[in-house]
Amino acid sequence: MTVHIGANPGDIAETVLMPGDPLRAKWAAERFLENPVCVNEVRGMLGFTGTWRGNRVTIHGSGMGMASLSIYANELLRDYGAKTLIRIGSCGAMQTSVKLRDVILAMTATTLSTPSSGIFRELNYAPCADYGLLQAAYKAADGKGAGIHVGGIYSSDVFYDERPDLNEQMMRHGVLAVEMEAAELYILAARHGARALAVLTVSDHLLTEEALPAEDRQSSFSDMVEIALEAAFP
Ligand code: HPA
């Protein structure tokens, strides 16, 4: 047990899928895993371990934002020996070429700050995805019907952004979308010698102000779980 995860040693698989929402973790575990067992419910943050095509997998919520994700990812990596962390989540598109429901594989994640900024100080560390996972996810995503984009994203510290000028700079520099977790995930995986990737679907569009209806969110979430599982176990 750790401070925020009630699982026993060995209860967590080396491969962990991380949706933001704990209820999404429950839904995905029940829908995709064989014999899912709840391994964490501390503070309502749910984690489940089961198997997928014979491979052990944990699906554990991250919560929203890098501060929350950092707590769970640190404990999963340091204390439970997780080796592969794949975020599955939503993002807001920042380019007209990116459409609602498209899948984005985040090659890099730009930030203003992360929970790790304190250790990097003046250094501009470049958080990046694991290339093998990225390649496998691209292969898995190809054929799911949605548009696929591989490139840079922006991991913001805030949802209600009072600095629209930052979004403008991201858009000018080709950043595909904004979300709130990937950069710290990539940094922590690098620090612990693990692999990480963020697989995102576009739930809203910053330029057109469109948003996905609830039922489309569910089906695109389902696609992301499949892409993540196929990427982890190609
Ligand atoms: N901003 C930040 N995070 C997000 C957004 C957004 O517009 N959409 C989905 N996650």
Short mmCIF file of C-alpha atoms and ligand atoms in Angstrom, two decimals:
data_model
loop_
_atom_site.label_atom_id
_atom_site.label_comp_id
_atom_site.label_asym_id
_atom_site.label_seq_id
_atom_site.Cartn_x
_atom_site.Cartn_y
_atom_site.Cartn_z
CA MET A 1 0.00 0.00 0.00
CA THR A 2 1.08 3.54 -0.68
CA VAL A 3 -0.41 6.82 0.53
CA HIS A 4 -2.87 7.01 -2.37
CA ILE A 5 -3.06 3.44 -3.68
CA GLY A 6 -4.50 0.67 -1.52
CA ALA A 7 -3.26 -2.19 -3.72
CA ASN A 8 -1.02 -4.92 -2.29
CA PRO A 9 2.44 -5.42 -3.78
CA GLY A 10 1.96 -7.46 -6.96
CA ASP A 11 -1.63 -6.29 -7.48
CA ILE A 12 -0.57 -3.78 -10.13
CA ALA A 13 0.49 -4.94 -13.61
CA GLU A 14 3.62 -3.64 -15.34
CA THR A 15 1.35 -2.07 -17.98
CA VAL A 16 -1.04 0.60 -16.74
CA LEU A 17 -3.64 2.48 -18.79
CA MET A 18 -4.52 5.81 -17.21
CA PRO A 19 -7.78 7.60 -18.00
CA GLY A 20 -8.43 10.80 -16.07
CA ASP A 21 -11.82 9.70 -14.79
CA PRO A 22 -11.95 6.82 -12.26
CA LEU A 23 -15.38 5.74 -13.55
CA ARG A 24 -13.90 5.46 -17.03
CA ALA A 25 -11.24 3.15 -15.53
CA LYS A 26 -14.04 0.97 -14.12
CA TRP A 27 -15.97 0.99 -17.38
CA ALA A 28 -12.88 0.11 -19.47
CA ALA A 29 -11.81 -2.67 -17.09
CA GLU A 30 -15.27 -4.25 -17.16
CA ARG A 31 -15.57 -3.88 -20.92
CA PHE A 32 -12.07 -4.92 -22.07
CA LEU A 33 -10.34 -6.99 -19.38
CA GLU A 34 -10.86 -10.60 -18.42
CA ASN A 35 -11.41 -11.10 -14.67
CA PRO A 36 -10.97 -7.45 -13.62
CA VAL A 37 -10.38 -7.00 -9.89
CA CYS A 38 -10.63 -3.65 -8.12
CA VAL A 39 -7.20 -2.96 -6.59
CA ASN A 40 -7.67 0.63 -5.44
CA GLU A 41 -10.48 2.83 -4.24
CA VAL A 42 -8.65 5.24 -1.95
CA ARG A 43 -10.30 8.69 -2.17
CA GLY A 44 -12.61 7.33 -4.87
CA MET A 45 -9.72 6.88 -7.32
CA LEU A 46 -10.34 3.50 -8.90
CA GLY A 47 -7.85 0.98 -10.26
CA PHE A 48 -8.52 -2.49 -11.72
CA THR A 49 -6.21 -5.31 -12.74
CA GLY A 50 -7.14 -8.07 -15.17
CA THR A 51 -5.86 -9.59 -18.38
CA TRP A 52 -6.18 -8.70 -22.02
CA ARG A 53 -5.38 -11.48 -24.52
CA GLY A 54 -3.53 -13.19 -21.68
CA ASN A 55 -1.46 -10.11 -20.74
CA ARG A 56 -1.79 -8.55 -17.27
CA VAL A 57 -3.01 -4.96 -17.38
CA THR A 58 -4.04 -2.39 -14.79
CA ILE A 59 -6.43 0.42 -15.64
CA HIS A 60 -6.07 3.18 -13.04
CA GLY A 61 -7.45 6.72 -12.99
CA SER A 62 -5.05 9.66 -12.96
CA GLY A 63 -7.43 12.41 -11.91
CA MET A 64 -7.35 15.73 -13.72
CA GLY A 65 -4.21 17.79 -14.15
CA MET A 66 -0.52 17.08 -13.73
CA ALA A 67 -0.54 17.52 -9.94
CA SER A 68 -3.00 14.64 -9.57
CA LEU A 69 -1.43 12.44 -12.25
CA SER A 70 1.99 12.95 -10.66
CA ILE A 71 0.82 11.41 -7.36
CA TYR A 72 -0.51 8.23 -8.98
CA ALA A 73 2.23 7.87 -11.61
CA ASN A 74 4.96 8.33 -8.98
CA GLU A 75 3.49 5.61 -6.77
CA LEU A 76 2.83 3.25 -9.70
CA LEU A 77 6.39 3.64 -10.99
CA ARG A 78 8.32 3.81 -7.70
CA ASP A 79 6.38 1.48 -5.46
CA TYR A 80 4.53 -0.92 -7.75
CA GLY A 81 7.13 -1.33 -10.52
CA ALA A 82 4.99 -0.12 -13.42
CA LYS A 83 7.00 -0.12 -16.65
CA THR A 84 4.54 1.13 -19.27
CA LEU A 85 2.05 3.95 -18.64
CA ILE A 86 -0.40 4.93 -21.35
CA ARG A 87 -2.66 7.89 -20.81
CA ILE A 88 -6.03 7.65 -22.55
CA GLY A 89 -7.87 10.93 -22.51
CA SER A 90 -9.45 13.83 -24.29
CA CYS A 91 -8.01 17.05 -25.66
CA GLY A 92 -9.01 20.32 -27.28
CA ALA A 93 -7.88 20.76 -30.90
CA MET A 94 -5.67 23.75 -31.74
CA GLN A 95 -5.35 23.35 -35.53
CA THR A 96 -7.98 23.47 -38.27
CA SER A 97 -6.53 20.26 -39.76
CA VAL A 98 -7.51 18.44 -36.54
CA LYS A 99 -11.20 17.45 -36.33
CA LEU A 100 -13.51 16.34 -33.52
CA ARG A 101 -13.06 12.62 -32.73
CA ASP A 102 -9.60 12.48 -34.39
CA VAL A 103 -6.92 10.55 -32.50
CA ILE A 104 -3.75 12.35 -31.45
CA LEU A 105 -0.60 10.48 -30.49
CA ALA A 106 1.42 12.97 -28.47
CA MET A 107 5.02 12.81 -29.62
CA THR A 108 6.01 15.72 -27.35
CA ALA A 109 4.27 17.82 -24.70
CA THR A 110 5.06 21.51 -24.21
CA THR A 111 4.30 23.11 -20.84
CA LEU A 112 4.49 26.30 -18.88
CA SER A 113 5.24 24.28 -15.77
CA THR A 114 4.81 20.81 -14.31
CA PRO A 115 5.24 19.37 -10.80
CA SER A 116 8.83 18.61 -11.97
CA SER A 117 9.63 22.22 -12.89
CA GLY A 118 11.21 22.68 -9.47
CA ILE A 119 13.94 20.16 -10.24
CA PHE A 120 14.65 21.35 -13.79
CA ARG A 121 14.85 25.04 -12.75
CA GLU A 122 16.24 26.99 -15.75
CA LEU A 123 16.42 23.88 -17.92
CA ASN A 124 13.82 23.48 -20.67
CA TYR A 125 13.42 19.71 -20.58
CA ALA A 126 11.59 18.29 -23.62
CA PRO A 127 9.06 15.63 -22.51
CA CYS A 128 8.63 13.05 -25.26
CA ALA A 129 6.77 9.78 -25.80
CA ASP A 130 8.35 6.35 -26.07
CA TYR A 131 8.98 5.77 -29.76
CA GLY A 132 8.18 2.04 -29.75
CA LEU A 133 4.81 2.65 -28.11
CA LEU A 134 4.12 5.54 -30.46
CA GLN A 135 4.87 3.42 -33.50
CA ALA A 136 2.71 0.53 -32.25
CA ALA A 137 -0.14 2.90 -31.39
CA TYR A 138 0.00 4.43 -34.85
CA LYS A 139 -0.33 0.97 -36.37
CA ALA A 140 -3.23 0.14 -34.03
CA ALA A 141 -5.01 3.45 -34.70
CA ASP A 142 -4.71 3.08 -38.47
CA GLY A 143 -7.91 1.32 -39.47
CA LYS A 144 -10.10 2.51 -36.60
CA GLY A 145 -11.71 5.03 -38.96
CA ALA A 146 -10.72 8.23 -37.13
CA GLY A 147 -8.13 10.69 -38.42
CA ILE A 148 -4.74 10.17 -36.78
CA HIS A 149 -2.22 12.89 -35.97
CA VAL A 150 1.25 12.46 -34.50
CA GLY A 151 2.91 15.57 -33.13
CA GLY A 152 3.29 18.01 -30.30
CA ILE A 153 0.61 18.81 -27.77
CA TYR A 154 0.35 21.38 -24.98
CA SER A 155 -0.08 20.17 -21.39
CA SER A 156 -1.69 23.10 -19.64
CA ASP A 157 -1.92 23.62 -15.89
CA VAL A 158 -5.36 25.16 -16.15
CA PHE A 159 -8.64 24.38 -17.85
CA TYR A 160 -10.03 27.88 -17.37
CA ASP A 161 -7.21 29.69 -19.08
CA GLU A 162 -6.63 33.39 -18.38
CA ARG A 163 -3.71 33.51 -20.85
CA PRO A 164 -5.19 33.09 -24.36
CA ASP A 165 -1.92 34.47 -25.76
CA LEU A 166 -0.20 31.21 -24.79
CA ASN A 167 -2.71 29.18 -26.80
CA GLU A 168 -2.07 31.50 -29.74
CA GLN A 169 1.66 30.84 -29.55
CA MET A 170 1.03 27.10 -29.36
CA MET A 171 -1.19 27.30 -32.46
CA ARG A 172 1.40 29.38 -34.36
CA HIS A 173 4.02 26.76 -33.58
CA GLY A 174 2.02 23.80 -34.87
CA VAL A 175 0.90 22.32 -31.55
CA LEU A 176 -2.02 19.99 -32.29
CA ALA A 177 -4.07 20.09 -29.10
CA VAL A 178 -4.27 20.98 -25.42
CA GLU A 179 -4.82 18.67 -22.44
CA MET A 180 -3.57 18.66 -18.86
CA GLU A 181 -1.51 15.54 -18.02
CA ALA A 182 0.88 14.17 -20.66
CA ALA A 183 4.02 16.26 -20.01
CA GLU A 184 4.40 15.17 -16.39
CA LEU A 185 3.63 11.57 -17.36
CA TYR A 186 6.48 11.63 -19.90
CA ILE A 187 8.89 13.24 -17.43
CA LEU A 188 8.14 10.72 -14.67
CA ALA A 189 8.41 7.75 -17.04
CA ALA A 190 11.80 9.02 -18.22
CA ARG A 191 12.98 9.48 -14.63
CA HIS A 192 12.04 5.91 -13.74
CA GLY A 193 13.27 4.23 -16.94
CA ALA A 194 9.71 3.41 -18.02
CA ARG A 195 7.78 3.90 -21.25
CA ALA A 196 4.93 6.36 -21.69
CA LEU A 197 2.51 7.55 -24.33
CA ALA A 198 -0.62 9.70 -24.41
CA VAL A 199 -3.39 8.58 -26.77
CA LEU A 200 -5.97 11.35 -26.99
CA THR A 201 -9.23 11.96 -28.78
CA VAL A 202 -10.41 15.39 -29.72
CA SER A 203 -13.43 16.17 -27.54
CA ASP A 204 -13.59 19.87 -28.30
CA HIS A 205 -12.16 22.40 -30.70
CA LEU A 206 -10.63 25.67 -29.58
CA LEU A 207 -10.91 27.28 -33.03
CA THR A 208 -14.41 26.17 -34.09
CA GLU A 209 -15.81 25.85 -30.52
CA GLU A 210 -17.46 22.53 -31.43
CA ALA A 211 -17.72 19.76 -28.80
CA LEU A 212 -18.37 16.02 -29.03
CA PRO A 213 -21.78 14.79 -27.87
CA ALA A 214 -21.73 12.41 -24.88
CA GLU A 215 -22.39 9.21 -26.88
CA ASP A 216 -19.49 9.99 -29.26
CA ARG A 217 -17.22 10.48 -26.25
CA GLN A 218 -18.01 6.94 -25.12
CA SER A 219 -17.25 5.36 -28.49
CA SER A 220 -14.06 7.35 -29.00
CA PHE A 221 -12.99 6.36 -25.47
CA SER A 222 -13.52 2.75 -26.46
CA ASP A 223 -11.28 3.22 -29.53
CA MET A 224 -8.55 4.69 -27.32
CA VAL A 225 -8.61 1.72 -24.93
CA GLU A 226 -8.20 -0.63 -27.90
CA ILE A 227 -5.37 1.45 -29.37
CA ALA A 228 -3.59 1.57 -26.00
CA LEU A 229 -3.93 -2.17 -25.42
CA GLU A 230 -2.79 -3.03 -28.93
CA ALA A 231 0.17 -0.63 -28.58
CA ALA A 232 1.21 -2.16 -25.25
CA PHE A 233 0.93 -5.73 -26.58
CA PRO A 234 1.50 -5.56 -30.36
N1 HPA B 1 -8.24 22.43 -22.28
C1 HPA B 1 -7.56 21.66 -21.42
N2 HPA B 1 -7.74 20.37 -21.33
C2 HPA B 1 -8.65 19.79 -22.14
C3 HPA B 1 -9.38 20.54 -23.05
C4 HPA B 1 -9.15 21.92 -23.13
O1 HPA B 1 -9.77 22.65 -23.92
N3 HPA B 1 -10.21 19.67 -23.69
C5 HPA B 1 -9.99 18.45 -23.19
N4 HPA B 1 -9.04 18.52 -22.25
#
